[in-house]
Coordinates of C-alpha atoms and ligand atoms in Angstrom, one line a residue:
X1 CA 111.3 95.4 4.9
X2 CA 109.6 97.3 7.9
X3 CA 111.4 100.8 8.1
X4 CA 111.5 101.5 11.8
X5 CA 111.5 105.1 12.0
X6 CA 109.7 107.0 14.7
X7 CA 106.2 108.3 13.6
X8 CA 105.0 111.4 15.5
X9 CA 101.4 112.7 16.2
X10 CA 102.3 116.0 15.8
X11 CA 103.3 115.5 12.0
X12 CA 99.8 114.2 11.2
X13 CA 98.6 115.6 7.9
X14 CA 95.5 114.8 6.0
X15 CA 95.9 112.5 3.0
X16 CA 96.7 114.5 -0.3
X17 CA 94.5 112.1 -2.1
X18 CA 91.5 110.0 -1.2
X19 CA 90.2 106.6 -2.8
X20 CA 86.4 106.9 -3.4
X21 CA 85.8 103.6 -4.7
X22 CA 87.9 100.5 -5.1
X23 CA 86.8 97.4 -7.0
X24 CA 88.9 94.5 -6.3
X25 CA 88.8 91.1 -8.3
X26 CA 90.8 88.1 -6.7
X27 CA 91.7 85.1 -8.6
X28 CA 92.9 82.4 -6.1
X29 CA 94.8 79.8 -7.4
X30 CA 96.8 77.1 -5.5
X31 CA 100.2 78.7 -5.7
X32 CA 99.5 82.5 -5.9
X33 CA 96.4 85.0 -6.2
X34 CA 95.9 87.7 -9.1
X35 CA 94.5 90.9 -7.7
X36 CA 93.0 93.4 -10.0
X37 CA 92.5 96.6 -8.4
X38 CA 90.4 99.6 -9.9
X39 CA 90.5 102.9 -7.9
X40 CA 88.6 106.3 -8.4
X41 CA 91.2 108.6 -6.8
X42 CA 90.2 112.0 -6.0
X43 CA 92.8 115.0 -4.9
X44 CA 92.4 116.7 -1.9
X45 CA 95.5 119.0 -1.6
X46 CA 95.2 121.0 -4.9
X47 CA 99.1 121.4 -4.5
X48 CA 99.8 117.7 -4.6
X49 CA 101.6 116.4 -8.0
X50 CA 102.2 112.9 -6.9
X51 CA 100.3 109.9 -5.6
X52 CA 102.0 107.7 -3.2
X53 CA 100.4 104.2 -2.8
X54 CA 101.7 101.9 0.0
X55 CA 102.5 98.1 -1.0
X56 CA 104.8 95.8 0.5
X57 CA 105.7 92.1 -1.0
X58 CA 103.4 92.6 -3.9
X59 CA 104.5 91.4 -7.6
X60 CA 103.4 94.5 -9.6
X61 CA 102.3 93.2 -13.2
X62 CA 100.6 96.1 -14.9
X63 CA 99.4 99.8 -14.1
X64 CA 96.9 102.1 -16.0
X65 CA 96.2 105.6 -15.1
X66 CA 92.8 106.6 -17.0
X67 CA 93.4 103.9 -19.5
X68 CA 97.2 104.7 -20.2
X69 CA 99.3 101.7 -19.5
X70 CA 102.2 103.0 -17.5
X71 CA 105.8 101.6 -17.9
X72 CA 108.2 101.2 -15.3
X73 CA 110.1 104.5 -16.2
X74 CA 106.9 106.4 -15.5
X75 CA 106.8 105.7 -11.8
X76 CA 109.0 104.8 -8.9
X77 CA 108.4 101.5 -7.1
X78 CA 110.4 100.7 -3.6
X79 CA 109.9 98.1 -1.2
X80 CA 107.1 99.9 0.6
X81 CA 105.5 102.1 -2.2
X82 CA 104.7 102.9 -5.6
X83 CA 104.7 106.6 -6.6
X84 CA 103.1 108.0 -9.6
X85 CA 103.2 111.7 -11.1
X86 CA 99.4 112.8 -10.8
X87 CA 98.6 116.2 -11.4
X88 CA 94.8 116.1 -12.0
X89 CA 91.9 116.4 -9.6
X90 CA 90.5 112.8 -10.2
X91 CA 91.8 109.5 -11.8
X92 CA 91.2 106.0 -12.3
X93 CA 94.1 103.7 -11.5
X94 CA 94.0 100.1 -12.4
X95 CA 96.5 97.8 -11.1
X96 CA 97.2 94.2 -11.5
X97 CA 99.4 92.2 -8.8
X98 CA 100.3 88.9 -7.8
X99 CA 100.6 87.9 -4.1
X100 CA 101.6 84.5 -2.4
X101 CA 99.3 83.7 0.5
X102 CA 100.9 80.3 1.0
X103 CA 104.2 81.9 1.5
X104 CA 102.7 84.8 4.0
X105 CA 104.0 83.6 7.3
X106 CA 103.5 87.2 8.7
X107 CA 99.7 86.3 8.8
X108 CA 99.1 90.2 7.5
X109 CA 97.3 90.8 4.4
X110 CA 96.0 87.5 2.4
X111 CA 97.4 84.5 3.9
X112 CA 96.5 80.5 3.5
X113 CA 96.6 78.6 6.5
X114 CA 95.0 75.2 7.2
X115 CA 93.5 75.3 3.6
X116 CA 91.6 78.4 4.1
X117 CA 92.5 81.9 2.6
X118 CA 91.8 84.4 5.1
X119 CA 93.0 88.1 5.7
X120 CA 94.2 90.3 8.7
X121 CA 94.6 94.1 7.5
X122 CA 94.5 95.9 10.7
X123 CA 96.5 97.8 11.4
X124 CA 98.6 97.9 8.0
X125 CA 98.0 94.6 6.2
X126 CA 96.1 95.8 3.3
X127 CA 99.4 96.9 1.7
X128 CA 100.5 93.4 1.3
X129 CA 97.3 92.6 -0.9
X130 CA 97.4 95.5 -3.5
X131 CA 98.6 99.0 -3.6
X132 CA 96.4 101.6 -1.7
X133 CA 96.6 104.4 0.5
X134 CA 96.8 102.2 3.7
X135 CA 95.9 104.6 6.3
X136 CA 92.5 104.6 8.5
X137 CA 91.6 108.1 7.2
X138 CA 91.0 107.2 3.6
X139 CA 87.6 105.7 3.3
X140 CA 86.2 104.0 0.2
X141 CA 83.4 101.8 -1.1
X142 CA 84.9 98.7 -1.8
X143 CA 83.5 95.8 -4.4
X144 CA 85.0 92.4 -4.3
X145 CA 84.9 89.7 -6.8
X146 CA 86.3 86.3 -5.7
X147 CA 87.1 83.6 -8.2
X148 CA 88.3 80.1 -7.0
X149 CA 88.0 76.4 -7.4
X150 CA 84.5 75.5 -6.4
X151 CA 85.4 72.1 -4.9
X152 CA 88.2 73.7 -2.6
X153 CA 86.5 77.0 -2.0
X154 CA 82.9 76.6 -2.0
X155 CA 82.7 79.4 0.3
X156 CA 83.5 82.9 -0.7
X157 CA 82.9 85.8 1.4
X158 CA 83.8 89.3 1.7
X159 CA 82.3 92.6 3.2
X160 CA 79.1 93.9 2.5
X161 CA 76.1 92.3 1.0
X162 CA 76.4 89.3 -1.8
X163 CA 75.6 90.7 -5.0
X164 CA 75.9 87.6 -7.1
X165 CA 77.4 84.3 -7.8
X166 CA 78.2 82.4 -11.0
X167 CA 79.6 79.0 -11.9
X168 CA 82.5 79.5 -14.4
X169 CA 84.5 77.1 -16.6
X170 CA 87.5 74.8 -15.5
X171 CA 85.7 74.0 -12.1
X172 CA 85.6 77.6 -10.8
X173 CA 83.1 80.0 -9.4
X174 CA 82.9 83.4 -8.4
X175 CA 81.2 85.6 -5.9
X176 CA 80.7 89.4 -6.0
X177 CA 80.2 91.3 -2.7
X178 CA 79.5 95.1 -2.7
X179 CA 80.0 97.3 0.6
X180 CA 77.9 100.1 0.4
X181 CA 79.5 101.7 3.4
X182 CA 82.8 103.7 3.0
X183 CA 85.6 102.2 5.1
X184 CA 89.4 102.3 5.6
X185 CA 91.1 99.3 4.1
X186 CA 92.1 97.9 7.5
X187 CA 88.6 96.6 7.6
X188 CA 88.6 94.8 4.3
X189 CA 88.4 91.1 4.6
X190 CA 88.1 88.0 2.0
X191 CA 87.8 84.4 3.2
X192 CA 87.9 81.5 0.9
X193 CA 87.6 77.7 1.6
X194 CA 85.6 74.7 2.5
X195 CA 83.8 75.6 5.8
X196 CA 80.7 74.4 7.6
X197 CA 78.2 76.9 8.9
X198 CA 75.3 77.7 10.9
X199 CA 72.7 80.4 10.0
X200 CA 70.0 82.4 11.6
X201 CA 68.3 85.8 11.2
X202 CA 67.8 89.0 13.1
X203 CA 65.1 91.4 12.7
X204 CA 66.4 95.1 13.5
X205 CA 64.3 97.6 15.4
X206 CA 63.1 99.1 12.1
X207 CA 62.1 95.7 11.1
X208 CA 65.0 94.9 8.6
X209 CA 65.8 91.3 8.2
X210 CA 69.7 90.5 8.6
X211 CA 70.9 87.1 7.6
X212 CA 73.6 85.8 10.1
X213 CA 75.9 83.1 9.5
X214 CA 78.8 81.6 11.5
X215 CA 81.5 79.6 9.4
X216 CA 83.8 77.3 11.1
X217 CA 85.7 74.0 10.2
X218 CA 83.4 71.2 9.1
X219 CA 82.3 69.4 12.1
X220 CA 82.3 72.0 14.5
X221 CA 79.2 73.4 13.4
X222 CA 77.3 72.4 16.7
X223 CA 79.9 74.5 18.6
X224 CA 78.6 77.7 17.3
X225 CA 75.3 78.2 18.7
X226 CA 76.5 79.9 21.7
X227 CA 78.3 82.5 19.6
X228 CA 75.3 82.9 17.5
X229 CA 73.0 83.7 20.4
X230 CA 75.7 86.0 21.7
X231 CA 75.6 87.8 18.5
X232 CA 71.8 88.2 18.5
X233 CA 72.1 89.6 21.9
X234 CA 74.7 92.1 21.1
X235 CA 72.6 93.4 18.2
X236 CA 69.6 93.7 20.6
X237 CA 71.5 95.3 23.2
X238 CA 73.1 98.1 21.0
X239 CA 69.7 98.9 19.8
X240 CA 68.3 99.0 23.2
X241 CA 71.1 100.9 24.9
X242 CA 72.4 103.1 22.1
X243 CA 69.8 103.0 19.7
X244 CA 72.3 101.7 17.1
X245 CA 71.0 99.6 14.3
X246 CA 72.8 97.1 12.0
X247 CA 73.2 98.5 8.5
X248 CA 73.8 95.7 6.1
X249 CA 71.9 92.5 4.9
X250 CA 74.1 90.1 6.2
X251 CA 76.5 89.6 9.1
X252 CA 79.1 86.8 8.9
X253 CA 81.5 85.5 11.3
X254 CA 84.5 83.1 10.6
X255 CA 86.4 81.0 13.2
X256 CA 89.6 79.7 12.2
X257 CA 92.4 78.3 14.3
X258 CA 95.2 80.1 12.6
X259 CA 93.7 83.6 13.1
X260 CA 96.3 85.4 15.6
X261 CA 94.7 88.8 16.2
X262 CA 92.2 87.0 18.6
X263 CA 89.4 88.6 16.5
X264 CA 88.7 91.5 13.9
X265 CA 86.0 93.7 13.5
X266 CA 86.1 93.6 9.4
X267 CA 82.8 95.1 8.2
X268 CA 80.1 92.7 8.0
X269 CA 82.8 89.8 8.0
X270 CA 84.1 89.2 11.5
X271 CA 87.2 86.8 11.7
X272 CA 87.9 85.1 15.0
X273 CA 90.3 82.6 16.5
X274 CA 88.1 79.6 16.9
X275 CA 88.8 79.9 20.5
X276 CA 86.4 82.7 20.7
X277 CA 83.7 81.1 19.0
X278 CA 83.6 77.4 19.5
X279 CA 82.1 76.1 22.8
X280 CA 79.8 73.1 23.8
X281 CA 78.4 72.3 27.0
X282 CA 80.6 68.9 27.3
X283 CA 83.9 70.8 27.5
X284 CA 83.5 74.5 27.8
X285 CA 83.6 76.2 31.1
X286 CA 81.3 79.0 32.1
X287 CA 84.4 81.4 31.7
X288 CA 84.5 80.1 28.2
X289 CA 80.9 81.0 27.5
X290 CA 81.3 84.4 29.0
X291 CA 84.4 85.2 27.0
X292 CA 83.1 84.2 23.7
X293 CA 79.8 86.4 24.5
X294 CA 82.0 89.2 25.2
X295 CA 84.6 88.9 22.3
X296 CA 81.5 88.4 19.9
X297 CA 79.9 91.5 21.4
X298 CA 83.3 93.5 21.1
X299 CA 83.6 92.8 17.5
X300 CA 79.9 93.5 16.7
X301 CA 79.9 96.8 18.8
X302 CA 82.7 98.1 16.6
X303 CA 80.4 98.4 13.6
X304 CA 79.4 101.6 15.0
X305 CA 82.5 102.5 17.3
X306 CA 85.3 101.9 14.9
X307 CA 84.0 100.9 11.5
X308 CA 81.2 103.8 10.9
X309 CA 83.2 106.1 12.9
X310 CA 86.7 105.2 12.9
X311 CA 90.2 106.6 13.8
X312 CA 91.9 109.4 12.0
X313 CA 95.1 107.8 12.7
X314 CA 96.6 105.2 14.9
X315 CA 97.6 107.5 17.4
X316 CA 93.7 107.4 18.1
X317 CA 93.5 103.5 18.5
X318 CA 91.8 104.2 22.0
X319 CA 89.0 106.1 20.2
X320 CA 87.6 102.7 19.1
X321 CA 89.1 100.2 21.3
X322 CA 88.9 101.8 24.7
X323 CA 85.3 103.0 23.9
X324 CA 84.4 99.3 22.4
X325 CA 85.8 97.5 25.6
X326 CA 83.8 100.0 27.7
X327 CA 80.7 98.8 25.7
X328 CA 81.5 95.2 25.8
X329 CA 82.1 95.2 29.5
X330 CA 78.8 97.1 30.1
X331 CA 77.0 94.4 27.7
X332 CA 78.6 91.7 29.7
X333 CA 77.4 93.2 32.9
X334 CA 73.7 93.5 31.8
X335 CA 74.0 90.0 30.4
X336 CA 75.5 88.5 33.7
X337 CA 76.2 90.0 37.3
X338 CA 77.2 93.5 37.2
X339 CA 79.3 92.9 40.1
X340 CA 81.2 90.0 39.2
X341 CA 81.9 91.6 35.6
X342 CA 83.3 94.7 37.5
X343 CA 85.6 92.4 39.9
X344 CA 86.8 90.7 36.8
X345 CA 87.6 93.5 34.8
X346 CA 89.2 95.5 37.7
X347 CA 91.3 92.3 38.5
X348 CA 92.5 92.1 34.7
X349 CA 93.2 95.9 34.8
X350 CA 95.5 95.4 37.9
X351 CA 97.1 92.3 36.6
X352 CA 97.8 93.7 33.0
X353 CA 97.6 97.4 32.8
X354 CA 98.8 98.6 36.2
X355 CA 101.9 96.5 35.7
X356 CA 102.5 97.9 32.2
X357 CA 101.8 101.3 33.5
X358 CA 104.8 100.8 36.3
X359 CA 107.0 99.4 34.1
X360 CA 109.4 100.8 31.1
X361 CA 106.9 100.2 28.5
X362 CA 104.4 102.4 29.9
X363 CA 102.5 104.9 27.7
X364 CA 99.6 107.0 27.6
X365 CA 96.3 105.5 26.3
X366 CA 97.1 108.1 22.9
X367 CA 100.8 107.6 22.4
X368 CA 102.5 110.7 20.9
X369 CA 104.8 108.6 19.0
X370 CA 105.5 105.1 17.8
X371 CA 107.9 103.1 15.8
X372 CA 105.7 100.1 15.2
X373 CA 102.0 100.5 15.7
X374 CA 101.5 96.7 16.2
X375 CA 103.0 97.2 19.5
X376 CA 100.6 99.4 20.7
X377 CA 97.6 97.0 20.7
X378 CA 98.1 97.1 24.6
X379 CA 96.5 96.7 27.8
X380 CA 96.7 100.4 28.4
X381 CA 95.1 101.4 25.1
X382 CA 92.2 98.9 25.6
X383 CA 91.6 98.5 29.3
X384 CA 92.9 101.8 30.6
X385 CA 91.2 103.2 27.6
X386 CA 87.9 101.7 28.7
X387 CA 88.6 103.1 32.4
X388 CA 88.8 106.6 30.9
X389 CA 85.5 106.0 29.2
X390 CA 83.9 104.6 32.3
X391 CA 85.0 107.9 34.2
X392 CA 83.1 109.8 31.8
X393 CA 80.2 107.8 32.2
X394 CA 80.4 108.2 35.8
X395 CA 80.8 112.0 35.4
X396 CA 78.0 112.4 33.1
X397 CA 75.6 110.0 34.7
X398 CA 73.7 107.3 32.3
X399 CA 71.4 109.6 30.8
X400 CA 73.9 112.3 29.9
X401 CA 76.4 110.0 28.6
X402 CA 73.7 108.6 26.3
X403 CA 72.9 112.1 24.8
X404 CA 76.6 112.7 24.5
X405 CA 77.1 109.3 22.6
X406 CA 73.9 110.1 20.4
X407 CA 75.8 113.6 19.5
X408 CA 79.0 111.8 18.7
X409 CA 77.2 109.3 16.3
X410 CA 75.0 112.0 14.9
X411 CA 78.0 114.4 14.4
X412 CA 81.0 111.9 13.1
X413 CA 79.0 108.9 11.3
X414 CA 81.1 108.3 8.2
X415 CA 84.0 109.9 9.2
X416 CA 87.7 109.3 10.5
X417 CA 88.0 111.2 13.8
X418 CA 90.1 111.7 16.8
X419 CA 89.4 111.5 20.6
X420 CA 89.2 115.3 20.9
X421 CA 86.0 114.8 18.8
X422 CA 84.8 112.2 21.2
X423 CA 85.7 114.5 24.2
X424 CA 83.8 117.1 22.3
X425 CA 80.7 115.1 22.3
X426 CA 81.1 114.1 26.3
X427 CA 81.6 117.9 27.0
X428 CA 78.7 119.0 25.4
X429 CA 76.8 117.1 28.1
X430 CA 79.4 117.2 31.0
X431 CA 78.3 118.8 34.3
X432 CA 82.0 119.8 34.8
X433 CA 84.8 121.3 32.8
X434 CA 86.5 118.3 31.6
X435 CA 89.8 120.3 30.6
X436 CA 91.8 118.8 33.4
X437 CA 90.3 115.2 32.8
X438 CA 92.1 115.1 29.4
X439 CA 95.4 114.3 31.1
X440 CA 94.3 110.9 31.2
X441 CA 95.1 110.6 27.2
X442 CA 98.5 112.2 27.3
X443 CA 100.1 111.3 30.6
X444 CA 101.2 107.8 31.6
X445 CA 101.4 105.8 34.8
X446 CA 98.8 105.1 37.8
X447 CA 98.2 107.8 40.4
X448 CA 98.2 106.8 44.1
X449 CA 95.9 108.5 46.6
X450 CA 97.0 108.6 50.1
X451 CA 93.8 109.1 52.3
X452 CA 93.2 110.2 55.9
X453 CA 90.4 111.4 57.8
X454 CA 89.7 113.2 61.1
X455 CA 86.5 113.2 62.7
X456 CA 85.3 116.1 65.0
X457 CA 82.4 114.9 67.1
X458 CA 81.7 118.3 68.5
X459 CA 80.9 120.0 65.4
X460 CA 80.0 116.4 63.6
X461 CA 82.2 116.9 60.7
X462 CA 84.7 114.8 59.0
X463 CA 87.5 116.0 56.9
X464 CA 89.0 113.9 54.3
X465 CA 92.6 114.4 53.0
X466 CA 93.6 113.4 49.8
X467 CA 96.9 113.6 48.4
X468 CA 97.5 112.4 44.8
X469 CA 100.8 111.5 43.7
X470 CA 101.7 110.7 40.2
X471 CA 104.9 109.2 39.3
X472 CA 107.1 110.6 36.8
X473 CA 106.6 109.4 33.1
X474 CA 109.1 107.0 31.3
X475 CA 111.1 110.3 29.9
X476 CA 111.6 111.1 33.7
X477 CA 109.3 114.1 33.4
X478 CA 107.0 115.3 36.3
X479 CA 103.3 114.8 35.5
X480 CA 100.2 116.8 36.4
X481 CA 97.6 115.5 38.6
X482 CA 94.5 113.9 37.0
X483 CA 90.9 114.6 37.6
X484 CA 88.5 111.7 38.3
X485 CA 85.3 110.7 39.9
X486 CA 85.7 109.3 43.2
X487 CA 82.8 107.6 44.7
X488 CA 82.9 107.0 48.3
X489 CA 80.5 106.3 51.3
X490 CA 80.6 107.2 55.1
X491 CA 79.0 104.7 57.1
X492 CA 77.0 104.7 60.4
X493 CA 77.7 102.0 63.0
X494 CA 74.9 99.9 61.5
X495 CA 76.2 100.4 57.9
X496 CA 73.9 103.2 56.9
X497 CA 75.4 105.7 54.3
X498 CA 75.3 109.2 55.9
X499 CA 74.2 111.9 53.2
X500 CA 77.5 113.8 51.9
X501 CA 77.2 117.5 52.4
X502 CA 80.2 119.7 51.7
X503 CA 80.8 122.8 50.0
X504 CA 84.7 121.9 49.0
X505 CA 84.2 119.8 46.3
X506 CA 81.9 119.3 43.5
X507 CA 79.4 116.3 44.1
X508 CA 78.8 114.5 40.9
X509 CA 75.8 112.6 42.2
X510 CA 75.1 111.8 45.9
X511 CA 78.4 109.6 46.5
X512 CA 80.6 111.0 43.7
X513 CA 83.4 113.5 44.3
X514 CA 85.0 115.3 41.5
X515 CA 88.7 115.5 42.4
X516 CA 91.0 117.6 40.1
X517 CA 93.9 118.6 42.6
X518 CA 97.1 117.2 44.2
X519 CA 95.9 118.0 47.4
X520 CA 92.2 117.9 48.5
X521 CA 90.6 118.6 51.8
X522 CA 86.9 117.9 52.1
X523 CA 84.6 118.7 55.1
X524 CA 81.6 117.0 55.3
X525 CA 79.1 118.2 57.7
X526 CA 76.2 116.7 59.7
X527 CA 77.8 113.4 60.4
X528 CA 76.4 112.5 63.9
X529 CA 78.9 109.7 64.6
X530 CA 82.4 108.8 63.7
X531 CA 82.0 107.1 60.2
X532 CA 83.8 104.1 58.6
X533 CA 85.1 105.2 55.2
X534 CA 84.2 103.4 52.1
X535 CA 86.7 104.4 49.1
X536 CA 86.5 104.1 45.5
X537 CA 83.4 102.4 45.3
X538 CA 82.7 100.3 42.1
X539 CA 86.2 101.3 41.3
X540 CA 85.1 104.8 40.1
X541 CA 88.9 106.0 39.4
X542 CA 91.7 103.5 38.1
X543 CA 94.0 104.8 40.9
X544 CA 95.7 102.9 43.9
X545 CA 94.4 103.9 47.4
X546 CA 96.7 104.0 50.6
X547 CA 94.5 104.3 53.6
X548 CA 95.2 102.8 57.0
X549 CA 91.8 103.6 58.2
X550 CA 89.9 101.1 56.4
X551 CA 87.8 98.6 58.9
X552 CA 88.1 95.9 56.4
X553 CA 85.7 93.1 58.6
X554 CA 83.3 96.1 58.9
X555 CA 83.0 97.0 55.2
X556 CA 82.9 93.2 54.3
X557 CA 79.7 92.9 56.7
X558 CA 78.0 96.3 55.9
X559 CA 79.2 98.3 52.7
X560 CA 76.3 98.6 50.3
X561 CA 78.9 98.6 47.6
X562 CA 80.0 94.9 46.3
X563 CA 83.0 95.9 44.9
X564 CA 84.2 97.6 48.2
X565 CA 83.0 94.5 50.0
X566 CA 85.3 92.4 47.7
X567 CA 88.2 94.6 48.0
X568 CA 87.9 94.7 51.8
X569 CA 87.5 91.0 51.9
X570 CA 90.8 90.4 49.8
X571 CA 92.8 93.1 51.9
X572 CA 91.4 91.5 55.1
X573 CA 92.7 87.9 54.1
X574 CA 96.2 89.2 53.1
X575 CA 96.6 91.2 56.3
X576 CA 95.6 87.8 58.1
X577 CA 98.1 85.9 56.2
X578 CA 100.8 88.6 56.5
X579 CA 100.2 88.7 60.5
X580 CA 100.4 84.7 60.5
X581 CA 103.8 85.0 58.5
X582 CA 105.5 87.5 60.7
Ligands
LIG601 N1 90.6 95.3 16.1 C1 90.6 94.1 17.0 C2 89.9 94.2 18.1 O1 90.3 94.8 18.9 C3 92.2 93.6 16.9 O2 92.7 93.5 17.9 O3 89.0 93.3 18.2
LIG602 ZN1 88.5 95.9 19.2

């Protein structure tokens, strides 16, 4: 049973023990699966005298500590955990337990659906497979042996590189997988079944050959080619854009109908709902093709932002999700039209995230407490999280952002970290102090900017007034103003952009203001004629703008920023409809 007590970020403590290696053996049979788990455990907190392992819905059969068989009176077993007295710096724990994938309707851990055995372990599914320290800051090297019937399960997959296969007695066979890269258990995956596949290869920037495969229901192989092309494009893009090379010998993708998380970035073995993989020219729309490209990319990009550098705890979910959504959005923009991608992403943000942020379930991208982490896979953590990364990209500019990302990868590879570590890397390259910017992580709700302007022809100046209002949070507390980059234009009658010259505000680049206060008054000089306002270009900040001085038909015809043209056309259309109705 789930215990719904509240968990607070402030109570986070590093784990008293860690798991260095985890060697698993699965014997898959029709009615149940036997799991043998051998862990090398290391003590991190010298004062700790007991080891607590998470485990739910497990039939524990046997347990040994350093080859001593433990009997029931030697440990405490509850519905959620197994606690063993352990007063030593390292130990080898061997556990045998049984699970029932057929009866697993929660679809967390190992379950069987449509004749396929498959796993979903993020955030806390692994504890339904075997006893483990199921938290993302415990990173272990896994090896996985899978034994199953050769006829019903010709395909046996897990994370890492395939180290061997063998045919056994009684119609069984085995596969041995070894993942050399330490990972948290939420990235563990196993798939067994009778699946079709297509294969390809990718040669990395350093000349390493990677075997690629996409597995699907037999008969659907022809619908996997677009996903394969998307995977190869993603691998190439991450090398080109971030210098990130793939690190294993194989990359496998499995598409199954019953997968209910959408898609999952398990190390070297991504599992998808078929909807995000299968497409053919006969039936799929352009939107389907682009959706597949972006989800395949998202899961691939997690290999560096999520897997090699993971989250210290689940409060930090946006560390990997906001960043990876930003990466998949910019990838899709590079592959297709940058402008239509931005328009689509902003529309989705307004439809889902702005609504969430305005309602009773509003929460910061980094929540400070939760009862059930499964409820925090939200538009706020993902999409607003991506906007927060995008704002830093805008503040730093492409080159500094890339250097800051390099620093993030260099410093934190192989670790479980927090958003403050990411911010540290960004701050190291930022042209402005990011301290007030950090409120985007801890506050909720969407700010509104009321913008007015006055033009003074005699002095050729334009004064822009920006009043930022931030609604109270869900606990009815006042919130502080946000800091954000606001990209604007002041346009001449022929649609030329006047240069922005001001000493009232930091200009991040020629057209982007760095706004940090609740009230800003910014004077622009050398503006020879009354300019038209163009605001929040490219949707540089996830805010609501109220301004009744916008000349929509003019902006539609003249603005150099495509997003503002789109926005102006929409608002103009609404205005016309409203005037017809009144
Ligand atoms: N971690 C998964 C993903 O974001 C589950 O949603 O791709
Ligand atoms: Zn993700």
